[in-house]
XYZ file of C-alpha atoms in Angstrom:
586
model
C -0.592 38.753 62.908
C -1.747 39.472 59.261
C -4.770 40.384 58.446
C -7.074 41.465 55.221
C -10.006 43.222 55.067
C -12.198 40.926 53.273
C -14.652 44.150 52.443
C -12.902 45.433 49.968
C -10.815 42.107 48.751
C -12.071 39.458 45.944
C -11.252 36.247 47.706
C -8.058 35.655 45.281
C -6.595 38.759 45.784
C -7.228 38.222 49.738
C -4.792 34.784 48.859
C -2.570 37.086 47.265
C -2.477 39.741 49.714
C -1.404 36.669 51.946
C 1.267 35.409 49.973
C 2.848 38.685 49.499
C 2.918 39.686 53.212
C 4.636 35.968 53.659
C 7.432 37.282 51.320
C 7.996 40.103 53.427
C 7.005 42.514 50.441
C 5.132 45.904 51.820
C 2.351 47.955 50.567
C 4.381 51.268 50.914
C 7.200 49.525 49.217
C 8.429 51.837 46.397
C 7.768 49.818 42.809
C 10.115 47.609 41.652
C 11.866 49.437 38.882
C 14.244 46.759 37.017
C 13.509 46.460 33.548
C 15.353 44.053 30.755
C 18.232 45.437 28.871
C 17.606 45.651 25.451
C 19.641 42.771 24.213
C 17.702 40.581 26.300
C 14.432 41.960 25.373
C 15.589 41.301 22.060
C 16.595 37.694 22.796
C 12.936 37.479 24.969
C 10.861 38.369 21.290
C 12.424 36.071 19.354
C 12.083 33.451 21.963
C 8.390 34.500 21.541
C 7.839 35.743 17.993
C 5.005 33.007 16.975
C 3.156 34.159 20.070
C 3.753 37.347 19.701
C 2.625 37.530 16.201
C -0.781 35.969 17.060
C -1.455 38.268 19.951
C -1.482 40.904 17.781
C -3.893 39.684 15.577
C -6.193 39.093 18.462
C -5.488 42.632 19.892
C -6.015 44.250 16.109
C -9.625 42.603 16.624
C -10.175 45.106 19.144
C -7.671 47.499 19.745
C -10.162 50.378 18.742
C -12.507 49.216 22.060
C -9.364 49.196 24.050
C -8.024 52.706 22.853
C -11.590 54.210 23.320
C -11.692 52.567 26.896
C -8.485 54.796 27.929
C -7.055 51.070 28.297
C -4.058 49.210 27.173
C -3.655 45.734 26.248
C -0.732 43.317 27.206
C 0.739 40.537 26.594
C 2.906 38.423 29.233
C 5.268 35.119 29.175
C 5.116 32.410 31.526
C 7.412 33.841 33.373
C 5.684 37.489 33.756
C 7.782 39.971 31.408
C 5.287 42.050 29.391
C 6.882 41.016 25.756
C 3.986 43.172 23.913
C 1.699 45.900 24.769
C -0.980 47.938 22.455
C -3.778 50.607 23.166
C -4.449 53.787 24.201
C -1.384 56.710 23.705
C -1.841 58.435 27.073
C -2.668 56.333 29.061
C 0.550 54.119 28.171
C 2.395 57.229 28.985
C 1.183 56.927 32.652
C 1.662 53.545 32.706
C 5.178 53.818 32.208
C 5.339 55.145 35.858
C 4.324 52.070 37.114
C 6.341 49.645 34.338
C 3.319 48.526 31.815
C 5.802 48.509 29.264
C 7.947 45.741 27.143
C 10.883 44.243 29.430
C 8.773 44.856 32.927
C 8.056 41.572 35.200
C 4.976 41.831 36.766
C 5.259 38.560 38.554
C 3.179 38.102 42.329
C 6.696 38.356 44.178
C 8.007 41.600 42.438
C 4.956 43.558 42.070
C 2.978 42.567 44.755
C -0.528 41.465 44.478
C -1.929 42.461 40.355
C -4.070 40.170 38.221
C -0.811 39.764 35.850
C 1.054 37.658 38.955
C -2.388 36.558 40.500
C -3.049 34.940 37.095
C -0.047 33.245 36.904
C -0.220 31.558 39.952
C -3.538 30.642 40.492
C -3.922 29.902 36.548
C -7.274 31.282 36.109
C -8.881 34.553 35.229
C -9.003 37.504 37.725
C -9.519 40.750 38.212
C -7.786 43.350 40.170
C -9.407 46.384 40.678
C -8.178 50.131 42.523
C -7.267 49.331 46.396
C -6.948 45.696 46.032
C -3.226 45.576 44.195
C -0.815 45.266 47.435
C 1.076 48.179 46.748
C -0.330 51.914 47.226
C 1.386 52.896 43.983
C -1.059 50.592 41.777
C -4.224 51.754 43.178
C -4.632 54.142 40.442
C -5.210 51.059 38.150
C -8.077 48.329 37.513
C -6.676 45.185 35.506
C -8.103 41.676 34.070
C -5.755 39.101 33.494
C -6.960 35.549 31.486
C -4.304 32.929 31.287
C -2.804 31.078 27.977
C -2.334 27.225 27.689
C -1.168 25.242 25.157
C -2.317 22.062 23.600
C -1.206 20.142 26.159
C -1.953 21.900 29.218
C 1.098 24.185 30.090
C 0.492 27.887 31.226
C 2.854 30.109 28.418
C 1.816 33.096 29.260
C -1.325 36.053 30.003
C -3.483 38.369 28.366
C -4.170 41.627 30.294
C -5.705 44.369 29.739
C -5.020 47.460 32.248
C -6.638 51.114 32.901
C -7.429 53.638 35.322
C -9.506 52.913 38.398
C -12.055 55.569 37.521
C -12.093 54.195 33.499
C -13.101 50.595 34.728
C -15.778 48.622 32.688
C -17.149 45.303 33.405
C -16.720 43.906 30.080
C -12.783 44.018 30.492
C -12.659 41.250 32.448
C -14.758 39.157 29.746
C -12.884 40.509 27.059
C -9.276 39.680 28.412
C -10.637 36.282 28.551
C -12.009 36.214 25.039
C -8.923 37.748 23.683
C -6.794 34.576 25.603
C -9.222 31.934 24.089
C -9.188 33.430 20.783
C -5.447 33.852 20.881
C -5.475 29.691 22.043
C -7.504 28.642 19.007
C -4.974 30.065 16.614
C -2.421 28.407 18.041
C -4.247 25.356 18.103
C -5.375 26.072 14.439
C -1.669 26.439 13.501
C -0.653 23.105 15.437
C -2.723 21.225 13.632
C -1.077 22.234 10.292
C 1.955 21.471 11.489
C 0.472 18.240 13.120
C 0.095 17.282 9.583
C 3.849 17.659 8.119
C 4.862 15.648 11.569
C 2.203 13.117 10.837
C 4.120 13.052 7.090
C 7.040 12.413 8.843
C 5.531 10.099 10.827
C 4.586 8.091 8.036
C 7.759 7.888 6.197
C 9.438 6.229 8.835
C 6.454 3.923 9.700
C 7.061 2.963 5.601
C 10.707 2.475 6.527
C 10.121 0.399 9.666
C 7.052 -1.413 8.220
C 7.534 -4.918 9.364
C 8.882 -3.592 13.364
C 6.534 -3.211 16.192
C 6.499 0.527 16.080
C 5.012 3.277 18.183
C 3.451 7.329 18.359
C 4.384 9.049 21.594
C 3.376 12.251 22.313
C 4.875 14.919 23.985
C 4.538 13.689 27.717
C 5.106 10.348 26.551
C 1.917 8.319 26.456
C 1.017 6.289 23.460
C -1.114 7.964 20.633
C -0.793 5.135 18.001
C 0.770 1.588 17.580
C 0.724 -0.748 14.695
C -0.377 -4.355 14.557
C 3.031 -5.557 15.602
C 3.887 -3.356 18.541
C 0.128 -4.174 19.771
C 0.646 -7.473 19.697
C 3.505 -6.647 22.276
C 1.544 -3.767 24.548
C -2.220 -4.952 24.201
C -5.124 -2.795 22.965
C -5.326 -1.448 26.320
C -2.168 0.522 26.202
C -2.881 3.264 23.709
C -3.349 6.366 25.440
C -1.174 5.363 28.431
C 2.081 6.515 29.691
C 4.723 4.539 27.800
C 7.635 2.858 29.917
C 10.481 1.841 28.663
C 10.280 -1.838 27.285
C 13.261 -3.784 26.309
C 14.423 -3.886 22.495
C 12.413 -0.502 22.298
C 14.653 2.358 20.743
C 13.027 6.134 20.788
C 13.280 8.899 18.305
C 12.330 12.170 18.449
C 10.543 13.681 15.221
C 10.304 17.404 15.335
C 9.300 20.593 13.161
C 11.457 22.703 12.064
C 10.978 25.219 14.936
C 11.332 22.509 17.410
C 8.292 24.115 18.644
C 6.115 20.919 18.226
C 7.009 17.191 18.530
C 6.456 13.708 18.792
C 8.314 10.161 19.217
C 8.524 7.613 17.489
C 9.580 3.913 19.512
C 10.728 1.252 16.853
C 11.454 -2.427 18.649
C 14.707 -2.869 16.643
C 16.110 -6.427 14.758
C 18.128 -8.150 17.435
C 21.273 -9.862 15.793
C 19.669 -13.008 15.049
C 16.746 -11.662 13.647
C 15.976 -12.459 10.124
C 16.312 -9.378 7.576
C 13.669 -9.227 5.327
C 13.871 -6.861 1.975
C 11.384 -3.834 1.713
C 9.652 -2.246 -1.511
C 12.124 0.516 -0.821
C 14.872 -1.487 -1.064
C 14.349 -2.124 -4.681
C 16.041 0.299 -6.818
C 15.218 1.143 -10.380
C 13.690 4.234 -12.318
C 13.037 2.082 -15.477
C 8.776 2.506 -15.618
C 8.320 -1.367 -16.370
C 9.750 -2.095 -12.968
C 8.247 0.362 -11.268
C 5.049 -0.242 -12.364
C 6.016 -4.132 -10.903
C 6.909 -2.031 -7.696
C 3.412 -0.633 -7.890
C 1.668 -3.873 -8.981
C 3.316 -6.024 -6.138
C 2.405 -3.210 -3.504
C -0.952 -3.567 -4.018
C -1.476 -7.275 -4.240
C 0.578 -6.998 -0.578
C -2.429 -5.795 0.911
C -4.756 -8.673 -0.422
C -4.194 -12.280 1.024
C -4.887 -13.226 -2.424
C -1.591 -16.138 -3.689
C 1.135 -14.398 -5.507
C 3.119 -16.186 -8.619
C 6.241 -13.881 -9.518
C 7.693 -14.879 -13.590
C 11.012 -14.231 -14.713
C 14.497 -15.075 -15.810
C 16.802 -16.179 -12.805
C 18.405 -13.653 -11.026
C 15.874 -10.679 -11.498
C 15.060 -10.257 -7.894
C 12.070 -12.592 -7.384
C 12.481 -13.466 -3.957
C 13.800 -9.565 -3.223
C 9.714 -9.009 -4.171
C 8.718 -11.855 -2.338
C 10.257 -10.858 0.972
C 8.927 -6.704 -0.069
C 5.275 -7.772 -0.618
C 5.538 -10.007 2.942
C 6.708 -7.061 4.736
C 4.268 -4.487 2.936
C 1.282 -6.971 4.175
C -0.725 -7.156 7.380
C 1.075 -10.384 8.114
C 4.260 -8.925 8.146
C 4.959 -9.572 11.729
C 4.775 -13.323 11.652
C 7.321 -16.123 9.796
C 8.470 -15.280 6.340
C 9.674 -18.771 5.037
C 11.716 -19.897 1.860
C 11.810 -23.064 0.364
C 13.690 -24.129 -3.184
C 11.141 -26.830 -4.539
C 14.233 -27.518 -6.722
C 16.760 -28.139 -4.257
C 14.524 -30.529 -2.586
C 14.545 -34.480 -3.459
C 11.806 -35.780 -4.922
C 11.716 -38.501 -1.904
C 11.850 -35.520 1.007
C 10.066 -32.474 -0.435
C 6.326 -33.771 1.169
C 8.297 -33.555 4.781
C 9.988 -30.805 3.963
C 6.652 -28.872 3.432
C 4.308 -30.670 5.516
C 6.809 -31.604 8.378
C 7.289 -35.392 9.560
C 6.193 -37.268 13.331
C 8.883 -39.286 15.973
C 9.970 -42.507 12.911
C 7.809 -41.274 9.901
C 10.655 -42.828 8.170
C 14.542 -44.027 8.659
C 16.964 -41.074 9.682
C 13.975 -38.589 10.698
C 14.674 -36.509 13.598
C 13.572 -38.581 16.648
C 11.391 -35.664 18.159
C 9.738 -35.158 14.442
C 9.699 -31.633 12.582
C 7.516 -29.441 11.787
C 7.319 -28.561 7.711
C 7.848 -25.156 6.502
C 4.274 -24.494 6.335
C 3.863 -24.933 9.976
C 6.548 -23.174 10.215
C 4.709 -20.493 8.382
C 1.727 -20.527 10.160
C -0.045 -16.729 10.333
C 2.999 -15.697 8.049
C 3.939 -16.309 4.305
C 5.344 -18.975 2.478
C 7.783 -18.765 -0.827
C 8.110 -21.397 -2.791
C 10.830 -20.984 -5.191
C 11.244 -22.555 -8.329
C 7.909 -23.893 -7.647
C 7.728 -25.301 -12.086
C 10.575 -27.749 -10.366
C 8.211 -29.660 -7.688
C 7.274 -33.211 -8.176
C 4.050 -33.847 -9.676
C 3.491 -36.103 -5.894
C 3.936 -32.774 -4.197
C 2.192 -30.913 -6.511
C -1.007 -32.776 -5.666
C -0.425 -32.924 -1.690
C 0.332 -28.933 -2.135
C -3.261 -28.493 -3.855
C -4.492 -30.451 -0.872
C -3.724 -27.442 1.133
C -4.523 -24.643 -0.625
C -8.091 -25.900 -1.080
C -8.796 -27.579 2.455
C -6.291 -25.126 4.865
C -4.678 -28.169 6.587
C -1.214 -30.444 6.569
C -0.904 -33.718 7.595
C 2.744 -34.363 8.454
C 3.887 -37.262 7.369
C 3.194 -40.343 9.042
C 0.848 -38.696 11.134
C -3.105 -39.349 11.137
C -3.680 -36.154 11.807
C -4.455 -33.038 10.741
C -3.249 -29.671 11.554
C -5.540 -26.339 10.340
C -2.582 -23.621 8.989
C -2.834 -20.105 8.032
C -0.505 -19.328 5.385
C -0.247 -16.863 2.720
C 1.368 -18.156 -0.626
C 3.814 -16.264 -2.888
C 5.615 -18.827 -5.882
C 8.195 -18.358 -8.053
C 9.810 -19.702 -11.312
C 11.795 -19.150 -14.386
C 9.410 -21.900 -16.643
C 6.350 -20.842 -18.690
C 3.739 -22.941 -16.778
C 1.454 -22.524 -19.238
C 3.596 -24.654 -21.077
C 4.539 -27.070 -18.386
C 0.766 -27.191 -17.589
C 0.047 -28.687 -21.287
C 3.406 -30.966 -21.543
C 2.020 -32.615 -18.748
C 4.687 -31.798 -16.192
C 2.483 -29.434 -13.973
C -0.761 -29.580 -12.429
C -3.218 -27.222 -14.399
C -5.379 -26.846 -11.300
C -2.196 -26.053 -9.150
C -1.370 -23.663 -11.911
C -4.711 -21.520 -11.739
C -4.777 -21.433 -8.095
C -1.256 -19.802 -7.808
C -1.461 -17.486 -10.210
C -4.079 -15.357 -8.268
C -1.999 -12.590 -8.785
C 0.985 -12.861 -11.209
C 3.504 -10.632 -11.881
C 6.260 -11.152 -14.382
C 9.540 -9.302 -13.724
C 11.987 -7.890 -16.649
C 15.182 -9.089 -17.603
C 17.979 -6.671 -16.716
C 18.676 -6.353 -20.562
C 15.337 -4.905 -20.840
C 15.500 -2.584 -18.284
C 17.099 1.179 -19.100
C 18.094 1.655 -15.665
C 21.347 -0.541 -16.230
C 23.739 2.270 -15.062
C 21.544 3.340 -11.674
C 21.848 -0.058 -10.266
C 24.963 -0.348 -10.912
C 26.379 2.436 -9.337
C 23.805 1.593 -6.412
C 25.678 -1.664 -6.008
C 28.678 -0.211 -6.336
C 27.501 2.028 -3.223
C 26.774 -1.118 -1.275
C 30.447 -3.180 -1.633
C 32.650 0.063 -1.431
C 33.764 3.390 0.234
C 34.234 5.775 -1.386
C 31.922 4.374 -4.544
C 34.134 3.760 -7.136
C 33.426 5.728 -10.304
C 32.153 4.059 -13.497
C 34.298 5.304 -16.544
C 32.079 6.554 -19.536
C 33.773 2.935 -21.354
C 32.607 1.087 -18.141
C 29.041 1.998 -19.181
C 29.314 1.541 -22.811
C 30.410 -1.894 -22.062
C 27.662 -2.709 -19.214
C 24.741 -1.377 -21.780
C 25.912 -3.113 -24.229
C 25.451 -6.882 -22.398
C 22.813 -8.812 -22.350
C 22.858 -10.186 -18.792
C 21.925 -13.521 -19.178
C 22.508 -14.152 -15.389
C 20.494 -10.569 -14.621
C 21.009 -9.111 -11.276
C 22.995 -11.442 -9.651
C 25.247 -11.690 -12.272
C 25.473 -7.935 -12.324
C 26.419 -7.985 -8.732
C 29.271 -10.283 -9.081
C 30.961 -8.800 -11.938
C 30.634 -4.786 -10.199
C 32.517 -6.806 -6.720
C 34.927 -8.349 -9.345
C 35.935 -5.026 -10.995
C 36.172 -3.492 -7.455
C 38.642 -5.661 -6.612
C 40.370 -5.303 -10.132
C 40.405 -1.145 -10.061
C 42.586 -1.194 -6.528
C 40.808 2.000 -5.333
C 40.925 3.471 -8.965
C 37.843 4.409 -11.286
C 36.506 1.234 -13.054
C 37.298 0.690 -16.226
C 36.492 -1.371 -19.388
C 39.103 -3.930 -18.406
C 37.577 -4.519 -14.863
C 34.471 -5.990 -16.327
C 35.021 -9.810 -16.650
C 32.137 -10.197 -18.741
C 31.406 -13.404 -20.746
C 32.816 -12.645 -24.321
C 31.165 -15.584 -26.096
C 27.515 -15.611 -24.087
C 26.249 -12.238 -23.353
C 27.506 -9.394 -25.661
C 24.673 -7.649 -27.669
C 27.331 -7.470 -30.517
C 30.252 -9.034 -31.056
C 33.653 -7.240 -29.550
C 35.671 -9.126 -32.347
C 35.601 -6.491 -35.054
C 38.029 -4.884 -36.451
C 36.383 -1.176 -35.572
C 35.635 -0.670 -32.328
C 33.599 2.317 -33.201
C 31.165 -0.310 -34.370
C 30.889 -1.729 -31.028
C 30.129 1.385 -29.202
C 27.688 2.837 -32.236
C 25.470 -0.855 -31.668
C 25.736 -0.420 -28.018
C 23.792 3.200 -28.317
C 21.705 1.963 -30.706
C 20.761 -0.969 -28.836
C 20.396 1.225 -25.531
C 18.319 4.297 -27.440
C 16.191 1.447 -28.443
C 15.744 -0.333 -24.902
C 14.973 3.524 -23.547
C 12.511 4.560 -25.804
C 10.682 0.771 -25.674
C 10.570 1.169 -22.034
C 9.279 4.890 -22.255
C 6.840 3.805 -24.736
C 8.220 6.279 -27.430
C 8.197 9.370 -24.503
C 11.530 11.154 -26.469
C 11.799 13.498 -23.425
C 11.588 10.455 -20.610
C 13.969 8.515 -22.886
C 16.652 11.309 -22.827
C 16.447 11.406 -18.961
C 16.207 8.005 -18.882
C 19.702 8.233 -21.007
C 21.013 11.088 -19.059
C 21.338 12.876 -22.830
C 19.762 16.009 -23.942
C 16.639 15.683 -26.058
C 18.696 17.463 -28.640
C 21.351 14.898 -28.595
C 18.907 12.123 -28.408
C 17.139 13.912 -31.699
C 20.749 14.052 -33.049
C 21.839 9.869 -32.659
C 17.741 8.756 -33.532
C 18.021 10.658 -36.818
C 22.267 10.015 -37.115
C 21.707 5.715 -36.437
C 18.117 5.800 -38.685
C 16.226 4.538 -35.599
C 12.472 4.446 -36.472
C 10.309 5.772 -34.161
C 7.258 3.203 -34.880
């Protein structure tokens, strides 16, 4: 039967001395001598090198106690190999007979009971002193050993600090568990500054997965944040909780470079009849006028304030539309189109405002509910809105001001909560005083108004081309220096779209070739710049640069250097043409 004497054993190295006499070990056992080759101690500090490095700062702070003491410090994994050691000369000499050294495991089951292995196992602070270590050959020693966790809980490793029996202060135990706190702060410190690039990360793909029910999982899985849509999904409640897998619910892992520290990301992902709806990041340009559009519509996204978007057809109106629902808080609920224009004049009251059961001959027999209904909590585009009926146009002021639809043929009313973004290609202003538009309609959709530019007055002509390019083929086809000549020198008069079908046209053309010139089906008699029919054709390509040099330094606002990028000339060579083609510069 085994027995300790509980006289001269702590009560934790009495549980030791128990443990150890279970694994058969004995106290006259001769030490365990194996110690790591070198290419595995090798392998076992670079495993460790972070740790290691902050260790020593800790042990710098008081290596000149330690070496005074006759003591040495030590530092172990998890696991219970010594990966660093520092202190005093001789009595690290000594040591060696016993294995304090770089490649020893000092683990309960190898070396019997020592406050290294008694540390590990219990996971809290001890001391060992003189007769209490299980085998005779460690009596000559008195150690303190103070645990290391990480930020989330796990034991990775020990601080110890070892001398002789007869050398033994009381402050060693307090100061090997100083050493492991302070050695846990800078860990923590350092966490935290790299908690801030993942939190970058984190953000960049919260921007690309705006509109999705998204959430932050943290290392053992439980939920750290969720945005408004995935909340809507999991309740308040659930933040902080162990995530389980939900269906539609894809995780990725976002990591540091080290893969030292990590997160999760879980992004409910578009199921194949889900509607796609454009982002800001999906609109390309480096031209500053629509960028500073990009900018404008951004921040009216975050206002429920109405939104009236101006310009030519084909610039991209309802590409902004869509961007500014899904950069807004109600980005999770209907986005819903409507073409005032398409709609007849007879139909475009039911259309919005939905009809009841025989509201009028060939209506559904169950009813239907209008596109603001349809709407409701969500957003509403009304496209071509200087093209409504000056009928609908009051009914639609009816709603904006009092938050309600009647369908029609109903007596009742129905309270909606919609957010309002309208397009058109008219000058309302000028509707408004011909009479063909409501002037209070007018002023209460153009909270916010934002007029986009006409591809001919962008200088970004060439970048969105090739980006559509990118879109309809693989390998992108290249655009031949005369291929760009002739797109800058166009006016566009159908913009964006029109863009778009031409590149897919001159895809088609090339056969796999670069496109040329010839592949660009442009209309010869509606939207050239200057005429192709001269006789030079130098002529043609000298007003092209002109008119391009022009369009660049208009939309830099005279910036010669942003111009030449803009360009993708030298400044030199922009210099060279401005002074060559007489260009004034005010």
């Amino acid at each position: 039967m085994f027995s300790v004497e509980n006289n001269f054993l702590s009560e934790s190295a009495a549980s030791s001395w128990k443990r150890c006499h279970e694994l058969g070990l004995k106290p006259s056992d001769p030490v365990d001598d194996e110690i790591l080759t070198q290419s595995r101690i090798h392998a076992l500090l670079r495993n460790n090198e972070q740790t290691i490095h902050y260790a020593e700062q800790v042990f710098d702070q008081m290596h000149a106690s330690i070496k005074q003491s006759g003591q040495i410090a030590l530092l172990i994994d998890a696991e219970g190999t010594i990966i660093h050691t520092v202190g005093d000369v001789d009595f690290s000499r000594r040591a060696l007979t016993v294995q304090l050294q770089v490649g020893a495991n000092w683990a309960e089951e190898r070396k019997g009971t020592n406050a290294i292995g008694v540390a590990l196992t219990e996971r809290k602070p001890v001391r060992v002193h003189a007769e209490e270590h299980y085998f005779n050959s460690n009596h000559f020693l008195t150690c303190a050993s103070a645990p290391i966790f990480n930020s989330i809980g796990e034991l990775i490793g020990v601080i110890n600090i070892s001398g002789k029996q007869e050398h033994y202060h009381a402050y060693t135990y307090t100061l090997a568990c100083l050493a492991a706190a302070s050695l846990q702060n800078k860990m923590l410190l350092e966490e935290a500054k790299k908690e801030h690039l993942i939190t970058l990360n984190e953000l960049e793909h919260t921007a690309q997965h705006h509109p999705l029910p998204l959430l932050t999982l943290s290392r053992d899985n439980r939920i750290l944040r969720a945005n408004h849509a995935a909340i809507r999904i999991i309740g308040h409640d659930a933040v902080g909780k162990e995530f389980t897998k939900m269906e539609g619910f894809s995780v990725e892992t976002i990591h540091n470079e080290h893969q030292k520290l990590w997160q999760s990301v879980s992004i409910r992902k578009q199921t194949a009849d889900e509607q796609h709806l454009y982002t800001f990041k999906e609109i390309i340009g480096t031209c500053p006028t629509i960028l500073q559009k990009k900018e404008l519509a951004y921040k009216a996204a975050a206002t429920d304030y109405p939104v009236l978007l101006l310009g030519e057809s084909g610039v991209g109106k309802e590409l902004f539309a869509q961007s500014i629902h899904t950069a807004s808080l109600r980005y999770a609920a209907p986005f819903i189109a409507l073409n005032c224009g398409a709609i007849p004049d007879s139909l475009i009251e039911s259309e919005l405002f939905g009809y009841v059961r025989g509201a009028f001959t060939g209506a559904n027999k169950d009813g239907n509910p209008g596109k603001f209904e349809a709407a409701h909590k969500g957003t509403i585009f009304l496209d071509e809105i200087g093209d409504m009926p000056l009928r609908a146009q009051a009914a639609l002021l009816r709603v904006l001001q009092e938050g309600v639809i009647t369908p029609v043929g109903s007596a009742k009313s129905k309270a909606i909560d919609v957010r309002i973004v309208s397009a058109t290609n008219k000058d309302l202003a000028a509707e408004v005083k011909a009479g063909r538009f409501r002037a209070d309609l007018y002023y209460r959709l153009k909270g916010i108004h934002i007029a986009l530019p006409a591809l001919r007055e962008r200088s970004d002509v060439i970048l969105l081309a090739v980006h559509l390019l990118q879109k309809h083929a693989a390998p992108c086809p290249v655009l031949t220096e005369a291929a760009q000549h002739r797109l800058l020198a166009y006016s566009w008069p159908g913009n964006i779209r029109e863009l778009n079908g031409i590149l897919m046209q001159a895809i088609f053309l090339a056969e796999g070739r670069a496109i040329d010139a010839e592949h660009l089906m442009l209309d010869q008699t509606d939207g050239f710049v200057q005429a192709e029919s001269g006789d030079d054709p130098l002529h043609t390509l000298k007003d092209a640069e002109i008119t391009a040099i022009k369009k660049a330094l208009k939309a830099t606002e005279w910036n010669l250097s942003k111009a030449a990028s803009h360009l993708k000339i030298g400044r030199t060579t922009l210099y060279r043409k401005i002074e060559e083609y007489n260009i004034s510069l005010f």
